[in-house]
Amino acid sequence: MKLKLHWQILIALFLGILLALASKAGGFENFVIEDLSILGVIFLRALRMVIVPLIVSSIISGVTSIGNAENFGRMSAKTFTYYVTTSLLAILTGLVLVNLIQPGVGAHLNLQTVPGNLQANVEKLGDTLLGIIPLNPLAVMVEGKILPTIFFSLLFGFFITKAPDPYRQQLTDFFQGVFEVMMKLTHFIILFTPVGVFAIIAQKVAQTGLDVFIPLAGYMLTVIGALAIHAFITLPLLLALIGRISPLKMFKAMSAALLTAFSTSSSSATLPLTMSSIEENAGASNRVSSFVLPLGATINMDGTALYECVAAIFIAQVYGFDLSFAQQFIVVLTALLASIGAAGIPMAGLVMMAIILNAVGLPLEGVGLILAVDRILDMLRTSVNVWSDSCGTAIIAKTEGETGLKVLRQ
Ligand code: ASP
């Protein structure tokens, strides 16, 4: 019997960690970090290769099946309500926990090197929002800019439904065909996930020493605790109460995608797996998933939003700043904005911290305090980001009256 993909990935994760530890003990970590890691690079490149054509064809074929403007408006309203509500719930969970635990109060930490270009990011957020409307749709696709590509694809798909026949039918069939081909290609790449995960994890573990965790243990536990509450309590409650969906079945259906998000620290790179898992294992339609997932991978980041809030307040605590209620409110709002603006790539959230620190007047160098443990937190928050997108897709599919869902409670 063939081993299920998520088991294969779990075994790969485990073996990757073992190899990294062995390489450190045996002094051959350079082989793992420099040579073996090529397998991970190949896997990530292959995933990135399919992202733009997959997003374009899936959105266009999905939107043409949504049909009229009324359906389109209803789906958009549901999707955005879900994104904003869950992101705010996540931020509030982080806010409560970081105020209760106060991991930064009295902590003595050394600043590590600060990532460059922080100030540039503060100014760039406005541009990113405006940049959603592409000047040249083909150029943004070629450059792999996700938000403007989504924007154009949504409009293009919508106006196909307004075109007269035979063009409407021809174009609908054409994009449906491209989408089917892209899914087949994606499945082929997904077969190699265990190999990619093995190499990526081995490299990450070999690069990181455990000693950096000790001074930041309180901060890490606060972020991890809040992420756990959001992933294992808040989102499952929404699944069960609004969608009558079994959180456990949903978790099983999405496990390969969640493990890949964990290993790659990138919602965008995981998107091909998220889409195929939600459609094949959870049984949601392409009509809903193509609307909720690509957008979600870029703008709905519950894990990142939560982390931004905890990290900003932690930095304030370390510097001995007492944030007023109004300032904490600004942290909540800017954490939401930063999570929307963060790209679905590794460490995007860390770079976006600059926006929040700037908004409440904290020194940008504060980012240097949390740098050492960002990698592991990035893995966890990316999994939560993908989990929230998946839960949203299932809930919206259920409220749209879909009958094919395989994750409903008995
Ligand atoms: N790595 C995260 C993601 O791709 C973004 C972040 O850095 O928070 O979802």
Coordinates of C-alpha atoms and ligand atoms in Angstrom, one line a residue:
M1 CA 0.0 0.0 0.0
K2 CA 1.3 3.5 -0.9
L3 CA 2.0 5.7 2.1
K4 CA -0.2 8.9 2.2
L5 CA 1.5 12.1 1.2
H6 CA 1.3 13.7 4.7
W7 CA 3.0 10.6 6.3
Q8 CA 5.7 10.8 3.7
I9 CA 6.3 14.5 4.5
L10 CA 6.3 13.8 8.2
I11 CA 8.9 11.1 7.8
A12 CA 10.9 13.4 5.6
L13 CA 10.7 16.1 8.3
F14 CA 11.9 13.7 10.9
L15 CA 14.7 12.3 8.8
G16 CA 15.8 15.9 7.8
I17 CA 16.1 16.9 11.5
L18 CA 18.0 13.7 12.2
L19 CA 20.4 14.3 9.4
A20 CA 21.0 17.9 10.4
L21 CA 21.8 16.9 14.0
A22 CA 24.1 14.1 12.8
S23 CA 25.8 16.5 10.5
K24 CA 26.5 18.9 13.4
A25 CA 27.8 16.1 15.5
G26 CA 29.9 14.7 12.7
G27 CA 31.1 18.0 11.4
F28 CA 29.7 17.7 7.9
E29 CA 27.0 20.4 8.2
N30 CA 28.5 22.3 5.2
F31 CA 27.4 19.4 3.0
V32 CA 23.9 19.7 4.3
I33 CA 23.8 23.5 4.2
E34 CA 25.5 24.0 0.8
D35 CA 25.2 20.8 -1.3
L36 CA 22.1 18.9 -0.2
S37 CA 20.0 22.1 0.0
I38 CA 20.0 22.1 -3.8
L39 CA 17.1 19.6 -3.7
G40 CA 15.1 22.1 -1.7
V41 CA 15.9 24.9 -4.1
I42 CA 14.8 22.8 -7.0
F43 CA 11.5 21.9 -5.3
L44 CA 10.8 25.5 -4.4
R45 CA 11.6 26.7 -7.9
A46 CA 9.2 24.1 -9.4
L47 CA 6.4 25.2 -7.0
R48 CA 7.0 28.9 -7.9
M49 CA 7.0 27.9 -11.6
V50 CA 3.3 26.9 -11.4
I51 CA 2.0 29.7 -9.2
V52 CA 1.2 32.4 -11.8
P53 CA -0.4 30.2 -14.4
L54 CA -2.2 28.3 -11.7
I55 CA -3.6 31.4 -10.1
V56 CA -4.6 33.0 -13.4
S57 CA -6.3 29.9 -14.8
S58 CA -7.9 28.9 -11.5
I59 CA -9.3 32.4 -10.8
I60 CA -10.6 32.9 -14.3
S61 CA -12.3 29.5 -14.5
G62 CA -13.6 29.9 -11.0
V63 CA -15.1 33.3 -11.6
T64 CA -16.7 32.3 -14.8
S65 CA -18.5 29.6 -12.9
I66 CA -19.6 32.1 -10.2
G67 CA -21.9 33.5 -12.8
N68 CA -23.5 36.9 -12.2
A69 CA -22.6 40.0 -10.4
E70 CA -24.9 39.2 -7.5
N71 CA -23.1 35.9 -6.7
F72 CA -19.8 37.7 -7.1
G73 CA -20.7 40.4 -4.7
R74 CA -22.0 37.9 -2.1
M75 CA -18.9 35.8 -2.3
S76 CA -16.6 38.8 -2.0
A77 CA -18.5 40.1 1.0
K78 CA -18.2 36.7 2.8
T79 CA -14.6 36.3 1.9
F80 CA -13.5 39.7 3.1
T81 CA -15.6 39.5 6.3
Y82 CA -13.9 36.1 7.0
Y83 CA -10.4 37.5 6.4
V84 CA -10.8 40.6 8.6
T85 CA -12.7 38.8 11.4
T86 CA -10.2 36.0 11.8
S87 CA -7.2 38.3 11.5
L88 CA -8.6 40.5 14.2
L89 CA -9.4 37.5 16.4
A90 CA -5.8 36.3 16.0
I91 CA -4.4 39.7 16.9
L92 CA -6.6 40.0 20.0
T93 CA -5.5 36.6 21.1
G94 CA -1.9 37.7 20.8
L95 CA -2.6 41.0 22.5
V96 CA -4.2 39.4 25.5
L97 CA -1.4 36.8 25.9
V98 CA 1.5 39.2 25.5
N99 CA -0.1 41.5 28.1
L100 CA -0.7 38.7 30.5
I101 CA 2.7 36.9 30.2
Q102 CA 4.8 40.1 29.6
P103 CA 7.7 38.2 28.2
G104 CA 9.8 41.4 27.5
V105 CA 9.5 43.0 31.0
G106 CA 13.0 43.0 32.6
A107 CA 14.5 40.9 29.7
H108 CA 18.1 41.7 29.0
L109 CA 18.8 41.1 25.3
N110 CA 21.5 41.9 22.9
L111 CA 20.6 43.6 19.6
Q112 CA 21.5 41.4 16.6
T113 CA 22.2 42.7 13.2
V114 CA 19.2 44.6 11.8
P115 CA 17.8 43.7 8.4
G116 CA 18.4 46.5 6.0
N117 CA 15.8 48.6 4.2
L118 CA 13.4 48.8 7.1
Q119 CA 12.5 52.4 6.5
A120 CA 11.8 51.7 2.8
N121 CA 9.1 49.3 3.9
V122 CA 7.3 51.9 5.9
E123 CA 6.9 54.1 2.8
K124 CA 6.1 51.2 0.5
L125 CA 2.8 50.1 2.1
G126 CA 0.8 52.8 0.3
D127 CA 2.4 51.9 -3.0
T128 CA 1.6 48.2 -2.5
L129 CA -2.1 49.1 -2.1
L130 CA -2.1 51.3 -5.2
G131 CA -0.1 48.7 -7.0
I132 CA -3.0 46.3 -6.8
I133 CA -4.2 47.9 -10.1
P134 CA -1.6 46.9 -12.6
L135 CA -0.4 49.4 -15.2
N136 CA 0.4 46.4 -17.4
P137 CA -1.3 43.1 -16.6
L138 CA 1.2 41.0 -18.5
A139 CA 4.2 42.7 -16.9
V140 CA 2.9 41.9 -13.4
M141 CA 2.3 38.3 -14.4
V142 CA 5.8 38.0 -15.8
E143 CA 7.3 39.6 -12.7
G144 CA 5.2 37.2 -10.5
K145 CA 3.4 40.1 -8.6
I146 CA 0.5 38.2 -7.0
L147 CA -2.0 40.9 -6.0
P148 CA -2.2 42.8 -9.3
T149 CA -2.3 39.4 -11.1
I150 CA -5.3 38.4 -9.0
F151 CA -7.0 41.7 -9.5
F152 CA -6.7 41.5 -13.3
S153 CA -7.7 37.8 -13.4
L154 CA -10.9 38.5 -11.3
L155 CA -11.9 41.3 -13.7
F156 CA -11.0 39.3 -16.8
G157 CA -13.0 36.2 -15.6
F158 CA -16.0 38.4 -14.7
F159 CA -16.1 40.1 -18.0
I160 CA -15.9 36.8 -19.9
T161 CA -19.3 36.1 -18.4
K162 CA -20.5 39.3 -20.0
A163 CA -19.1 38.5 -23.5
P164 CA -21.6 37.3 -26.2
D165 CA -21.5 33.7 -27.3
P166 CA -19.7 31.9 -28.9
Y167 CA -16.8 33.9 -27.3
R168 CA -18.0 33.5 -23.8
Q169 CA -18.2 29.7 -24.2
Q170 CA -14.9 29.5 -26.0
L171 CA -13.0 31.4 -23.4
T172 CA -14.6 29.6 -20.5
D173 CA -13.6 26.3 -22.1
F174 CA -10.2 27.5 -22.8
F175 CA -9.4 28.6 -19.3
Q176 CA -11.0 25.6 -17.8
G177 CA -8.7 23.5 -20.0
V178 CA -5.6 25.5 -18.9
F179 CA -6.6 25.1 -15.3
E180 CA -7.0 21.3 -15.7
V181 CA -3.5 21.1 -17.2
M182 CA -2.0 23.3 -14.5
M183 CA -3.6 21.0 -11.8
K184 CA -2.1 17.9 -13.5
L185 CA 1.3 19.6 -13.6
T186 CA 1.0 20.7 -10.0
H187 CA 0.2 17.1 -8.9
F188 CA 3.3 16.0 -10.5
I189 CA 5.4 18.5 -8.6
I190 CA 3.7 17.7 -5.4
L191 CA 4.9 14.1 -5.7
F192 CA 8.4 15.5 -4.8
T193 CA 7.3 17.3 -1.7
P194 CA 8.9 14.8 0.7
V195 CA 12.3 15.2 -1.0
G196 CA 12.0 19.0 -1.0
V197 CA 10.9 19.1 2.6
F198 CA 13.7 16.8 3.7
A199 CA 16.4 19.0 2.2
I200 CA 14.8 22.3 3.4
I201 CA 14.4 21.2 7.0
A202 CA 17.9 19.6 7.1
Q203 CA 19.4 22.9 5.9
K204 CA 17.4 25.0 8.4
V205 CA 18.2 22.9 11.4
A206 CA 21.8 22.6 10.5
Q207 CA 22.1 26.4 10.3
T208 CA 20.4 27.1 13.6
G209 CA 21.9 26.5 17.0
L210 CA 19.6 25.8 19.9
D211 CA 21.4 28.3 22.1
V212 CA 19.7 31.3 20.5
F213 CA 16.4 30.2 21.8
I214 CA 17.1 30.5 25.5
P215 CA 17.0 34.2 26.1
L216 CA 13.9 34.5 23.9
A217 CA 12.1 31.5 25.3
G218 CA 9.4 33.7 27.0
Y219 CA 8.7 35.6 23.8
M220 CA 8.6 32.4 21.7
L221 CA 6.3 30.7 24.1
T222 CA 3.9 33.6 24.0
V223 CA 3.8 33.6 20.2
I224 CA 3.4 29.8 20.0
G225 CA 0.8 29.7 22.7
A226 CA -1.3 32.4 21.0
L227 CA -0.9 30.7 17.6
A228 CA -2.0 27.4 19.2
I229 CA -5.1 29.0 20.7
H230 CA -6.1 30.5 17.3
A231 CA -5.4 27.3 15.3
F232 CA -6.8 24.8 17.7
I233 CA -9.6 26.6 19.4
T234 CA -10.8 29.8 17.5
L235 CA -10.7 28.5 13.9
P236 CA -12.1 25.0 14.8
L237 CA -15.0 26.7 16.7
L238 CA -15.8 28.8 13.5
L239 CA -15.6 25.6 11.4
A240 CA -17.9 23.7 13.7
L241 CA -20.4 26.5 14.5
I242 CA -20.7 28.3 11.2
G243 CA -19.9 25.4 8.7
R244 CA -20.9 22.3 10.7
I245 CA -17.5 21.0 9.6
S246 CA -15.5 18.5 11.6
P247 CA -12.2 20.3 12.5
L248 CA -10.4 16.9 12.7
K249 CA -11.5 15.8 9.2
M250 CA -10.5 19.2 7.9
F251 CA -7.1 19.0 9.6
K252 CA -6.5 15.6 8.1
A253 CA -7.6 16.8 4.6
M254 CA -5.2 19.7 4.8
S255 CA -2.2 18.0 6.6
A256 CA 0.1 17.8 3.6
A257 CA -0.4 21.5 2.8
L258 CA 0.1 22.5 6.5
L259 CA 3.3 20.5 6.7
T260 CA 4.6 22.0 3.5
A261 CA 3.7 25.5 4.8
F262 CA 5.7 24.7 8.0
S263 CA 8.7 23.5 6.0
T264 CA 8.8 26.2 3.3
S265 CA 7.7 29.2 5.5
S266 CA 5.8 30.4 2.4
S267 CA 2.1 30.6 1.9
S268 CA 2.6 31.4 -1.8
A269 CA 4.9 28.4 -2.5
T270 CA 2.4 26.2 -0.6
L271 CA -0.6 27.5 -2.6
P272 CA -0.5 24.7 -5.3
L273 CA -0.7 22.1 -2.5
T274 CA -3.4 24.1 -0.6
M275 CA -5.6 24.2 -3.7
S276 CA -5.2 20.6 -4.6
S277 CA -5.8 19.5 -0.9
I278 CA -8.9 21.6 -0.5
E279 CA -10.5 20.5 -3.7
E280 CA -9.6 16.8 -3.6
N281 CA -9.5 15.9 0.1
A282 CA -11.9 18.4 1.5
G283 CA -14.2 18.4 -1.5
A284 CA -14.6 22.2 -1.9
S285 CA -15.4 23.4 -5.5
N286 CA -12.9 25.3 -7.7
R287 CA -15.5 28.1 -7.8
V288 CA -15.0 28.9 -4.1
S289 CA -11.4 27.8 -3.6
S290 CA -10.1 29.8 -6.6
F291 CA -11.7 32.9 -5.1
V292 CA -10.7 32.4 -1.5
L293 CA -7.3 30.8 -1.6
P294 CA -5.1 32.8 -3.9
L295 CA -6.3 36.1 -2.4
G296 CA -6.0 34.5 1.1
A297 CA -2.4 33.4 0.5
T298 CA -1.5 37.0 0.0
I299 CA -3.7 39.0 2.3
N300 CA -5.3 36.8 4.9
M301 CA -2.4 36.0 7.3
D302 CA -3.8 35.3 10.8
G303 CA -0.5 33.9 12.0
T304 CA 1.5 36.8 10.7
A305 CA -1.0 39.4 12.2
L306 CA -0.9 37.7 15.6
Y307 CA 2.9 37.6 15.5
E308 CA 3.2 41.3 14.5
C309 CA 1.2 42.3 17.5
V310 CA 3.0 40.1 20.0
A311 CA 6.4 41.1 18.6
A312 CA 5.8 44.8 18.7
I313 CA 4.5 44.8 22.2
F314 CA 7.4 42.5 23.3
I315 CA 9.9 45.0 21.8
A316 CA 8.1 47.9 23.6
Q317 CA 8.4 45.9 26.9
V318 CA 12.1 45.2 26.4
Y319 CA 12.7 48.9 25.8
G320 CA 10.6 49.8 28.9
F321 CA 8.0 51.7 26.9
D322 CA 4.6 51.6 28.5
L323 CA 2.1 51.5 25.5
S324 CA -1.1 53.4 26.3
F325 CA -4.5 52.0 25.3
A326 CA -4.5 54.2 22.2
Q327 CA -1.1 53.0 21.2
Q328 CA -2.1 49.4 21.6
F329 CA -5.1 50.1 19.4
I330 CA -2.7 51.5 16.8
V331 CA -0.6 48.3 17.1
V332 CA -3.8 46.2 16.5
L333 CA -4.7 48.2 13.4
T334 CA -1.2 48.3 11.9
A335 CA -0.7 44.6 12.6
L336 CA -3.7 44.0 10.5
L337 CA -2.4 46.2 7.7
A338 CA 1.1 44.7 7.9
S339 CA -0.3 41.2 7.6
I340 CA -2.3 42.2 4.6
G341 CA 0.8 43.9 3.0
A342 CA 3.2 41.0 3.8
A343 CA 4.0 38.8 0.9
G344 CA 3.6 35.1 1.2
I345 CA 7.3 34.5 1.4
P346 CA 9.7 33.6 4.2
M347 CA 10.3 36.3 6.8
A348 CA 8.0 38.8 5.1
G349 CA 6.3 39.4 8.4
L350 CA 9.6 40.3 10.1
V351 CA 10.3 43.0 7.5
M352 CA 6.8 44.4 7.9
M353 CA 7.4 45.0 11.6
A354 CA 8.9 48.3 10.6
I355 CA 5.4 49.7 9.9
I356 CA 4.2 49.0 13.4
L357 CA 7.3 50.1 15.2
N358 CA 7.1 53.3 13.2
A359 CA 3.5 53.9 13.9
V360 CA 3.9 53.8 17.7
G361 CA 7.3 55.5 17.8
L362 CA 9.5 52.5 18.7
P363 CA 13.0 52.3 17.4
L364 CA 13.3 50.2 14.2
E365 CA 16.4 48.5 15.6
G366 CA 14.0 46.6 17.8
V367 CA 13.6 44.1 15.0
G368 CA 17.1 43.0 15.8
L369 CA 15.9 41.7 19.2
I370 CA 13.7 39.0 17.7
L371 CA 15.7 38.1 14.6
A372 CA 17.4 35.0 16.0
V373 CA 14.2 33.1 16.5
D374 CA 12.2 34.4 13.6
R375 CA 12.8 31.4 11.4
I376 CA 11.0 28.9 13.6
L377 CA 8.2 31.3 14.4
D378 CA 7.9 32.0 10.6
M379 CA 7.3 28.2 10.0
L380 CA 4.6 28.1 12.6
R381 CA 2.8 31.3 11.6
T382 CA 2.9 30.3 7.9
S383 CA 1.1 27.1 8.8
V384 CA -1.5 29.1 10.7
N385 CA -1.9 31.4 7.7
V386 CA -2.6 28.5 5.4
W387 CA -4.9 26.8 7.9
S388 CA -7.0 29.9 8.2
D389 CA -7.3 30.2 4.4
S390 CA -8.3 26.6 4.2
C391 CA -10.9 26.9 7.0
G392 CA -12.3 30.0 5.3
T393 CA -12.7 28.2 2.0
A394 CA -14.5 25.3 3.6
I395 CA -16.8 27.6 5.6
I396 CA -17.7 29.7 2.6
A397 CA -18.2 26.6 0.4
K398 CA -20.7 25.3 3.0
T399 CA -22.6 28.6 3.3
E400 CA -22.7 28.6 -0.5
G401 CA -24.7 25.4 -0.3
E402 CA -22.1 23.1 -1.7
T403 CA -23.0 19.4 -1.3
G404 CA -19.7 17.8 -2.3
L405 CA -17.8 18.7 1.0
K406 CA -16.2 15.6 2.5
V407 CA -15.3 17.2 5.9
L408 CA -18.8 17.7 7.3
R409 CA -19.6 16.5 10.8
Q410 CA -21.6 13.2 10.8
Ligands
ASP1 N1 6.2 33.5 5.8 C1 4.8 34.0 5.9 C2 3.9 33.4 4.8 O1 4.4 33.1 3.8 C3 4.7 35.5 6.0 C4 5.4 36.0 7.2 O2 6.6 36.1 7.2 O3 4.8 36.2 8.2 O4 2.8 33.2 5.1

